[in-house]
Short mmCIF file of C-alpha atoms and ligand atoms in Angstrom, two decimals:
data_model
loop_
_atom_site.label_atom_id
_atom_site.label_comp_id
_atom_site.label_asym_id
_atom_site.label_seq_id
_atom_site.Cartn_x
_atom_site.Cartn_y
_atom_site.Cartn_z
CA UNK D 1 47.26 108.49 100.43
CA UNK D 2 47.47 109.72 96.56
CA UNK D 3 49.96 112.38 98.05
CA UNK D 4 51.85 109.96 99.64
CA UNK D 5 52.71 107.72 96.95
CA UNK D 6 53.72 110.31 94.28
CA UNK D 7 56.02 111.60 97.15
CA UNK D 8 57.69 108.09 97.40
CA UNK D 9 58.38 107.20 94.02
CA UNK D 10 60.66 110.00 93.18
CA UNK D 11 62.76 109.68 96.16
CA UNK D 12 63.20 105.97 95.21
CA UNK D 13 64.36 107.33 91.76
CA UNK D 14 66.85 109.55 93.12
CA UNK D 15 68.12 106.53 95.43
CA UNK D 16 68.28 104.05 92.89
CA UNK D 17 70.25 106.93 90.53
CA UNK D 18 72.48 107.96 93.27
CA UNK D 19 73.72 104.16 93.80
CA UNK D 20 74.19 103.87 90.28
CA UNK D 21 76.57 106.77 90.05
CA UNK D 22 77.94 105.78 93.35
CA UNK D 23 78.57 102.30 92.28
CA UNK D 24 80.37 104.08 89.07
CA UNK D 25 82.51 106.03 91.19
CA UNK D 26 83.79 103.68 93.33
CA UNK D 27 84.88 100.92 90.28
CA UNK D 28 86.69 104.16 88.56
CA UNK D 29 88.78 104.63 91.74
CA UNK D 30 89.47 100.60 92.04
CA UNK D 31 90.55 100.34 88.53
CA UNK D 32 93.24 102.21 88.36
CA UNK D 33 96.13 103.20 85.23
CA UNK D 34 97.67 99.35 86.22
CA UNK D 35 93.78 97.71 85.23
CA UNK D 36 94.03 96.10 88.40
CA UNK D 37 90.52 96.24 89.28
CA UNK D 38 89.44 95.60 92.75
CA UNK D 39 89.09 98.90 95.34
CA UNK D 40 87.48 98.92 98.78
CA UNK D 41 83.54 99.42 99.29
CA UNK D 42 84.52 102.95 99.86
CA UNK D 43 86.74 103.54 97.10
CA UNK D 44 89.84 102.61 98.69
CA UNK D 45 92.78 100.90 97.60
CA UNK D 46 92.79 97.58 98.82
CA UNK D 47 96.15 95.31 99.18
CA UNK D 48 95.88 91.50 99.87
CA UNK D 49 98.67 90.66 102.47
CA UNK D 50 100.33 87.07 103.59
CA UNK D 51 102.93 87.48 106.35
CA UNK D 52 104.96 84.33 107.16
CA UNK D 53 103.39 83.82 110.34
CA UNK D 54 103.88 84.70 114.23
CA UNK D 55 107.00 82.95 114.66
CA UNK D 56 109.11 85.71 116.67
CA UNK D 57 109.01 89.03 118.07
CA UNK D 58 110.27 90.43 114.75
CA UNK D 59 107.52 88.92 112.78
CA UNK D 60 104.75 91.00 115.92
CA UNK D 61 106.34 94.25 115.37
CA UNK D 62 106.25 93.65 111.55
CA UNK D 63 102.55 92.66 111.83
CA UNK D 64 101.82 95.79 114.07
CA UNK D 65 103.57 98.03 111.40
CA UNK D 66 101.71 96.97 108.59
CA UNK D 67 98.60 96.79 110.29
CA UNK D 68 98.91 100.45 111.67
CA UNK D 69 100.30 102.13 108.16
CA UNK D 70 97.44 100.67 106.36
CA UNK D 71 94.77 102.36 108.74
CA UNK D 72 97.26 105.59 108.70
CA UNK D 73 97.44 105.27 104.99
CA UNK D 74 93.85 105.15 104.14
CA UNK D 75 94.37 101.36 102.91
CA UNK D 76 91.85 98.81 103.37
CA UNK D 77 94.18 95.29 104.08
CA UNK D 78 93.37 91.97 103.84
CA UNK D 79 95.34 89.95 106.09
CA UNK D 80 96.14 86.45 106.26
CA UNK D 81 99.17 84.75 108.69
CA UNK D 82 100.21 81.78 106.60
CA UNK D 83 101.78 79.93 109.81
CA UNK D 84 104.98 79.29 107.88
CA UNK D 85 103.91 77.28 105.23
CA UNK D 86 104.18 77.94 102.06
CA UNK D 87 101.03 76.28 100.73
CA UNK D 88 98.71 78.77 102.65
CA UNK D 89 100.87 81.80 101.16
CA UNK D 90 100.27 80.34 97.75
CA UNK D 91 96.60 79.84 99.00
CA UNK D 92 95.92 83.38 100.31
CA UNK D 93 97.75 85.00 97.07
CA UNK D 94 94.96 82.98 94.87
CA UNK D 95 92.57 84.12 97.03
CA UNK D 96 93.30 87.94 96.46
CA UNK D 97 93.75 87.44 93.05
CA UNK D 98 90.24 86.00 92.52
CA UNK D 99 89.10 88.87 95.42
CA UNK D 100 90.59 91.02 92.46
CA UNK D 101 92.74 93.31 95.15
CA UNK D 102 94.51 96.63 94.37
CA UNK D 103 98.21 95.12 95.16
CA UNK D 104 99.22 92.27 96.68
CA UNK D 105 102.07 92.26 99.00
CA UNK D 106 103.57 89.60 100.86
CA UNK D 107 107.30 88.36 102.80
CA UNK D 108 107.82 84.61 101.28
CA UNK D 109 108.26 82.06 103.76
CA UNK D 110 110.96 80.30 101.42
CA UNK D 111 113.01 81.73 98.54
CA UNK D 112 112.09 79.38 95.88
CA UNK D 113 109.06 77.94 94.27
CA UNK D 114 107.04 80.96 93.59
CA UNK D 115 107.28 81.74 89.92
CA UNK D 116 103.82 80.23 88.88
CA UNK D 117 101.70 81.79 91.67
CA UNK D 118 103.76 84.99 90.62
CA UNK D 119 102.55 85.13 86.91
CA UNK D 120 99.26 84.31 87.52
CA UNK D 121 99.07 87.49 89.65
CA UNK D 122 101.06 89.43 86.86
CA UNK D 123 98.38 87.70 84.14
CA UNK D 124 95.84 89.34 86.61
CA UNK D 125 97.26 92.70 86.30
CA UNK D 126 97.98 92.81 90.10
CA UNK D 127 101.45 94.72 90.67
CA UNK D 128 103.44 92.28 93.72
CA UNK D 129 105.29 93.77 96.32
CA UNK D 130 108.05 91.43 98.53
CA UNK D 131 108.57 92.88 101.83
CA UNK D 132 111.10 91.33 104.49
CA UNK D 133 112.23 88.87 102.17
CA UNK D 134 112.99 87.63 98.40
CA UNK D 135 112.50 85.36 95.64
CA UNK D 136 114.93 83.43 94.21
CA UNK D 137 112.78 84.02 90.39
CA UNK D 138 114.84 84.47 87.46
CA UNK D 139 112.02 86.62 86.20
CA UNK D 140 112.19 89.93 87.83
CA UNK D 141 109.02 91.18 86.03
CA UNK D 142 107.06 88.84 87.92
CA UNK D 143 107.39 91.76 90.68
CA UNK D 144 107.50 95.16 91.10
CA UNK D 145 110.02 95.62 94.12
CA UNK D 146 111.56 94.11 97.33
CA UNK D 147 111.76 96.03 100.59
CA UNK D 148 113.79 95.00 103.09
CA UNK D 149 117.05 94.05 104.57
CA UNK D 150 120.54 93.02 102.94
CA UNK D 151 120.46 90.00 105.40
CA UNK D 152 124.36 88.83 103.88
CA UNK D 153 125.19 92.36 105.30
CA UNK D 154 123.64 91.50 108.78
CA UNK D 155 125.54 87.96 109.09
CA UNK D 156 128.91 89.63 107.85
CA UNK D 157 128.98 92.46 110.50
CA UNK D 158 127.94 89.43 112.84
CA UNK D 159 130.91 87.91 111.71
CA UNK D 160 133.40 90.80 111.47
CA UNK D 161 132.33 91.94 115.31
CA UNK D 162 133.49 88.40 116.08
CA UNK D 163 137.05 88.09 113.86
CA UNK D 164 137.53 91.52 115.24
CA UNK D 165 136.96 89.96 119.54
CA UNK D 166 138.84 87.01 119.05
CA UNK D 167 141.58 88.16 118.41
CA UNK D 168 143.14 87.59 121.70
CA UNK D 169 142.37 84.02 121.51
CA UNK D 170 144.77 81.08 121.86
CA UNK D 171 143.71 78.40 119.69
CA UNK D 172 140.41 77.13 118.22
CA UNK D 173 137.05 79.08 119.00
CA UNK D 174 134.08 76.65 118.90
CA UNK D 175 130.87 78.18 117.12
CA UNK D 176 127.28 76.46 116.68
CA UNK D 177 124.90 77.93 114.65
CA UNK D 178 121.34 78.57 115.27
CA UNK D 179 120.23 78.81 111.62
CA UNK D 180 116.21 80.51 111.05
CA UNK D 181 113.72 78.14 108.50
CA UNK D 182 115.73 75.93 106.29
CA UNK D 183 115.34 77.82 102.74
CA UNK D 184 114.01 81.10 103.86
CA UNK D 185 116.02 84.02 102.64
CA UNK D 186 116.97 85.40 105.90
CA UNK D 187 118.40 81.71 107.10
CA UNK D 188 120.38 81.41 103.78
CA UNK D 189 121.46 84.89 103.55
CA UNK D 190 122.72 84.84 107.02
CA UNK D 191 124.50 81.99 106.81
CA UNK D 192 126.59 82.95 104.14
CA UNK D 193 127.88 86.12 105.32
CA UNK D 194 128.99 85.14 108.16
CA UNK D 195 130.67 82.80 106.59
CA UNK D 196 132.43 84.80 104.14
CA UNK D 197 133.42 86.87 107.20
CA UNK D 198 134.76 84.60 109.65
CA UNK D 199 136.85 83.06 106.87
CA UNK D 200 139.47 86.13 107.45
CA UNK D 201 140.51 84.03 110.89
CA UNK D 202 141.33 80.39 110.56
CA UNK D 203 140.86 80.03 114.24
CA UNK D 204 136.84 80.20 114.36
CA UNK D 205 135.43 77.17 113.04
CA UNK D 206 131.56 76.39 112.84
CA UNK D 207 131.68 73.04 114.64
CA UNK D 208 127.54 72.64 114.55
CA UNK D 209 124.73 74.05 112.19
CA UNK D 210 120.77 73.11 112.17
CA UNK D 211 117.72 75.15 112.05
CA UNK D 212 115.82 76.47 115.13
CA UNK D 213 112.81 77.69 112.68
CA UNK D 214 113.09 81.58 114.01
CA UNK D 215 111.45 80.42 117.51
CA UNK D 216 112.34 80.24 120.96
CA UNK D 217 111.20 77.05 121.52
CA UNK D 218 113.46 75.65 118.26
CA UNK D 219 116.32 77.64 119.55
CA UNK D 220 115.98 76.27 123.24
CA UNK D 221 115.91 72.82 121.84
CA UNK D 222 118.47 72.80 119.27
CA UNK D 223 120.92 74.47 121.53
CA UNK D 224 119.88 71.79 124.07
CA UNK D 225 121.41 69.14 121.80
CA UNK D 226 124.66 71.26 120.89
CA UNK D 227 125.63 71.12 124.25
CA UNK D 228 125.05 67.10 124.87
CA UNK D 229 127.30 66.92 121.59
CA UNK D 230 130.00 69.47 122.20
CA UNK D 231 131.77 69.94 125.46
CA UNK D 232 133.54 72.77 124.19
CA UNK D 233 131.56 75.47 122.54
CA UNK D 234 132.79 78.99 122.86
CA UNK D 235 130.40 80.84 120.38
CA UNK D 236 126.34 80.85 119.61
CA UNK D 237 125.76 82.69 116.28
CA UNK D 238 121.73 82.68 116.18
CA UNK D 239 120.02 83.60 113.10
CA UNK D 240 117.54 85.61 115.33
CA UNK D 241 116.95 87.52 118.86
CA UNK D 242 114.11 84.81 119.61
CA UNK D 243 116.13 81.59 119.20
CA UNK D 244 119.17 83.25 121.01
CA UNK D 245 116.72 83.70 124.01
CA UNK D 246 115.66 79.83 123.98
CA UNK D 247 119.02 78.94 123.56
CA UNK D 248 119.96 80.95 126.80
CA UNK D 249 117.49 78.83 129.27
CA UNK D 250 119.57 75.74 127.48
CA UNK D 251 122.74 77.27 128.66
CA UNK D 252 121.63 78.45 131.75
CA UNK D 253 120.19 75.15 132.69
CA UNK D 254 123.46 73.15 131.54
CA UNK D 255 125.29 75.32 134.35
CA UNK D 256 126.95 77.84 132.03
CA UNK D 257 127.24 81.76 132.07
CA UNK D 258 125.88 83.16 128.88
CA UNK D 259 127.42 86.07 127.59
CA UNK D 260 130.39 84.79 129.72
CA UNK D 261 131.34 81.21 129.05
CA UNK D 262 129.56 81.00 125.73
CA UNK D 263 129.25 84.53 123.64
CA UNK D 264 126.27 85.06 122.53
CA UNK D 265 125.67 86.80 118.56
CA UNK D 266 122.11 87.55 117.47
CA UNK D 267 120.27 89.46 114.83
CA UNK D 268 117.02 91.53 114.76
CA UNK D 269 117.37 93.67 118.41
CA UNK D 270 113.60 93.53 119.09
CA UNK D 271 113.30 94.43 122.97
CA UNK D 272 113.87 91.26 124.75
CA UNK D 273 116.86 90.60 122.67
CA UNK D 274 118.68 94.05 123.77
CA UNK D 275 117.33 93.64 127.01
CA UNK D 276 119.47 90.42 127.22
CA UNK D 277 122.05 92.30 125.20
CA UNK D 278 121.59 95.23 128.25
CA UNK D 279 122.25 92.82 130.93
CA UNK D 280 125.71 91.57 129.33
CA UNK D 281 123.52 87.60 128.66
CA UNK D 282 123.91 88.39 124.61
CA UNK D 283 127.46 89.82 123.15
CA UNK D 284 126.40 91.59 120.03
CA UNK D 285 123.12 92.30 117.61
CA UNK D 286 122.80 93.34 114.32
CA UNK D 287 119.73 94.64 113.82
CA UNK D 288 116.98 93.86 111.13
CA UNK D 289 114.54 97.01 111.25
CA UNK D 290 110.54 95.54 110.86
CA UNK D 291 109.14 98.58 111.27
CA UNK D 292 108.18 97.99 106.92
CA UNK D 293 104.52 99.24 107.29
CA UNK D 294 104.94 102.89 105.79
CA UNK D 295 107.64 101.72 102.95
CA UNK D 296 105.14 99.47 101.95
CA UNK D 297 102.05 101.60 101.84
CA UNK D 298 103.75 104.34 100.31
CA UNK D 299 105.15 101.73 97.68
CA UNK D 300 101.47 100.40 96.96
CA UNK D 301 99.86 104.05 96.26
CA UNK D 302 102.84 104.50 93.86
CA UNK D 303 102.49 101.31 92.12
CA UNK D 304 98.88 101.17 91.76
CA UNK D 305 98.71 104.44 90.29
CA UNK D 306 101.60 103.36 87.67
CA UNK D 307 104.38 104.56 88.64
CA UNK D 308 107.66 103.79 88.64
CA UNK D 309 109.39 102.55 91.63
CA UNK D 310 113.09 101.31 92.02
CA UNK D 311 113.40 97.08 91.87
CA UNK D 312 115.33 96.70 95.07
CA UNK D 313 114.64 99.30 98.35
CA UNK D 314 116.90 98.51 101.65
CA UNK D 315 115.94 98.69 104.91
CA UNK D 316 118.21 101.23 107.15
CA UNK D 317 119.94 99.12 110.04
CA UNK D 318 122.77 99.75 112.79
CA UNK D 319 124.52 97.05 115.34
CA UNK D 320 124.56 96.84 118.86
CA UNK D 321 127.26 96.10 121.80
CA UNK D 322 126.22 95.76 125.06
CA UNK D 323 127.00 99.65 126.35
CA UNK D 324 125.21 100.86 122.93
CA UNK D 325 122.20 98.28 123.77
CA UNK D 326 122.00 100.46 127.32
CA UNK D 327 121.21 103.48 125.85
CA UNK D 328 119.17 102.51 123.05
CA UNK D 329 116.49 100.66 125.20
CA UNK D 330 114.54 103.41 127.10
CA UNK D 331 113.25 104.57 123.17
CA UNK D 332 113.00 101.39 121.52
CA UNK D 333 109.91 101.13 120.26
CA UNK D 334 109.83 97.09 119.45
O1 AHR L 401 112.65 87.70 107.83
C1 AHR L 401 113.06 88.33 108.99
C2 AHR L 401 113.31 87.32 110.06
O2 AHR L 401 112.14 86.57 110.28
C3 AHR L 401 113.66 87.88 111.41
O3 AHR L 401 115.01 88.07 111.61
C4 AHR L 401 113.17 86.79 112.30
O4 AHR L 401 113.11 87.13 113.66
C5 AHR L 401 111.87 86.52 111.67
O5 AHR L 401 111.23 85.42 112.11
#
């Protein structure tokens, strides 16, 4: 009995020592050169995430990338889907910030209204990474880069594919608009380069605009309208694959031929929307890559361990027609 107890008491010593040093350990790997605090139970570097939501097929394969490059990466994430509202982004960025995370990362729902939530994560010391889309804040300090896609790029080759097959046309060419969520940066960004593209051919006129919110069942119903309105409509430009894809059981069910009587313009090229594209029921793509998930985790190490990283990083992207849509399908991997 004596034995036992004079056995015990130094192994609890050596426990209680050995959580002590552990518990050292693991705040010196949290708090890195940036003070940001924070770090993972077991050391690692943690990053607070708020994605927009589950609004398309885009937004999946983004999720999936991010998701998967974390766990690749060693990262421990924190993941919240703010269901595209901006409140719940604002409320999930507080909540990392009082969580004391390693970086917080997230793709704004909206452009605008994010400056004080932004400063109270810079007063924090926590380094802010956008990813898929931007900020409309004056103050550039209030974040350390933006990864993504030129989205006025993607609406102007949208735009230039279609200047460039009209040509041939005899008098006006009708287009409605399937814009993505009023204010977002993808909708506005969109918008305006195709736009500034279409202006080289007096003969295409935008004859209907209004938001479809990114979804099929926005697109389908919006599109459902242009056609009660607008007997003649030659040209769909959607602001994404998903809404193009509602908007083709709208035409379908009014009697037309997509990809035939109305031509059919997209962006993103996630599978379903090439696989339309394939079967000659879309025209064109222009792709927006969401395959983010390594960018971003190779962004975080870099910024949580102080380094520098350049302000603005853009997403590599191509364009489809429907014989290139053919062969790209059997290895597309979203
Ligand atoms: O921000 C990227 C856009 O958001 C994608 O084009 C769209 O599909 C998504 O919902």
């Amino acid at each position: 009995m004596r034995n036992m107890r004079m056995s015990l008491a130094p192994r609890r010593a050596v426990a209680a020592l050995a959580a002590v040093l552990l518990a050292g350990g693991m705040a010196a790997c949290g708090n890195s050169d940036t003070g940001t605090g924070g770090g993972g139970d077991d050391g690692k570097l943690v990053m607070g995430f708020s994605q927009v939501g589950a609004e398309s097929g885009w937004r999946t394969a983004n999720t999936n990338s991010i998701k998967e490059a974390a766990a690749e990466a060693g990262i421990e994430l924190k993941f919240d889907d703010a269901q595209q509202k901006q409140e719940n982004q604002i409320k999930a960025i507080r909540n990392y910030i009082q969580q004391k995370v390693d970086v917080i990362a997230f793709s704004p729902v909206v452009e605008s209204g994010w400056d004080t939530v932004l400063k109270e994560a810079k007063d924090a010391g926590i380094p802010v990474i956008l990813t898929d889309r931007a900020v409309d804040s004056a103050d550039k300090s209030l974040y350390k880069t933006f990864l993504g896609s030129d989205f006025v790029k993607e609406g102007r080759l949208s735009g230039e594919w279609l200047v460039e097959n009209s040509k041939d046309a005899t008098g006006d060419v009708n287009i409605v608009e399937l814009q993505g969520t009023t204010g977002s940066a993808p909708a506005n960004d969109r918008k305006k380069g195709f736009a500034e593209a279409i202006a080289a051919d007096p003969k295409l006129k935008v004859i209907a605009s209004q938001s479809g919110d990114f979804t099929r069942a926005g697109g389908k119903q919006v599109m459902e309208q242009f056609l009660k309105a607008h007997p003649k409509i030659d040209v769909l430009f959607a602001h994404n694959d998903d809404m193009g894809l509602g908007a083709l059981e709208a035409i379908t069910a009014a009697g037309k031929e997509p990809g035939k009587d109305i031509t059919i313009i997209t962006i993103d090229a996630v599978k379903d929307g090439m696989q339309a594209l394939a079967d000659g029921k879309f025209n064109f793509i222009a792709e927006c890559s969401p395959l983010l998930g390594p960018q971003l985790m190779d962004l975080a190490k870099k910024v949580h361990a102080g380094e520098e990283v350049p302000p603005r990083i853009e997403t590599e992207e191509t364009t489809f027609t429907q014989e290139q849509a053919k062969e790209a399908l059997p290895n597309r991997k979203y």
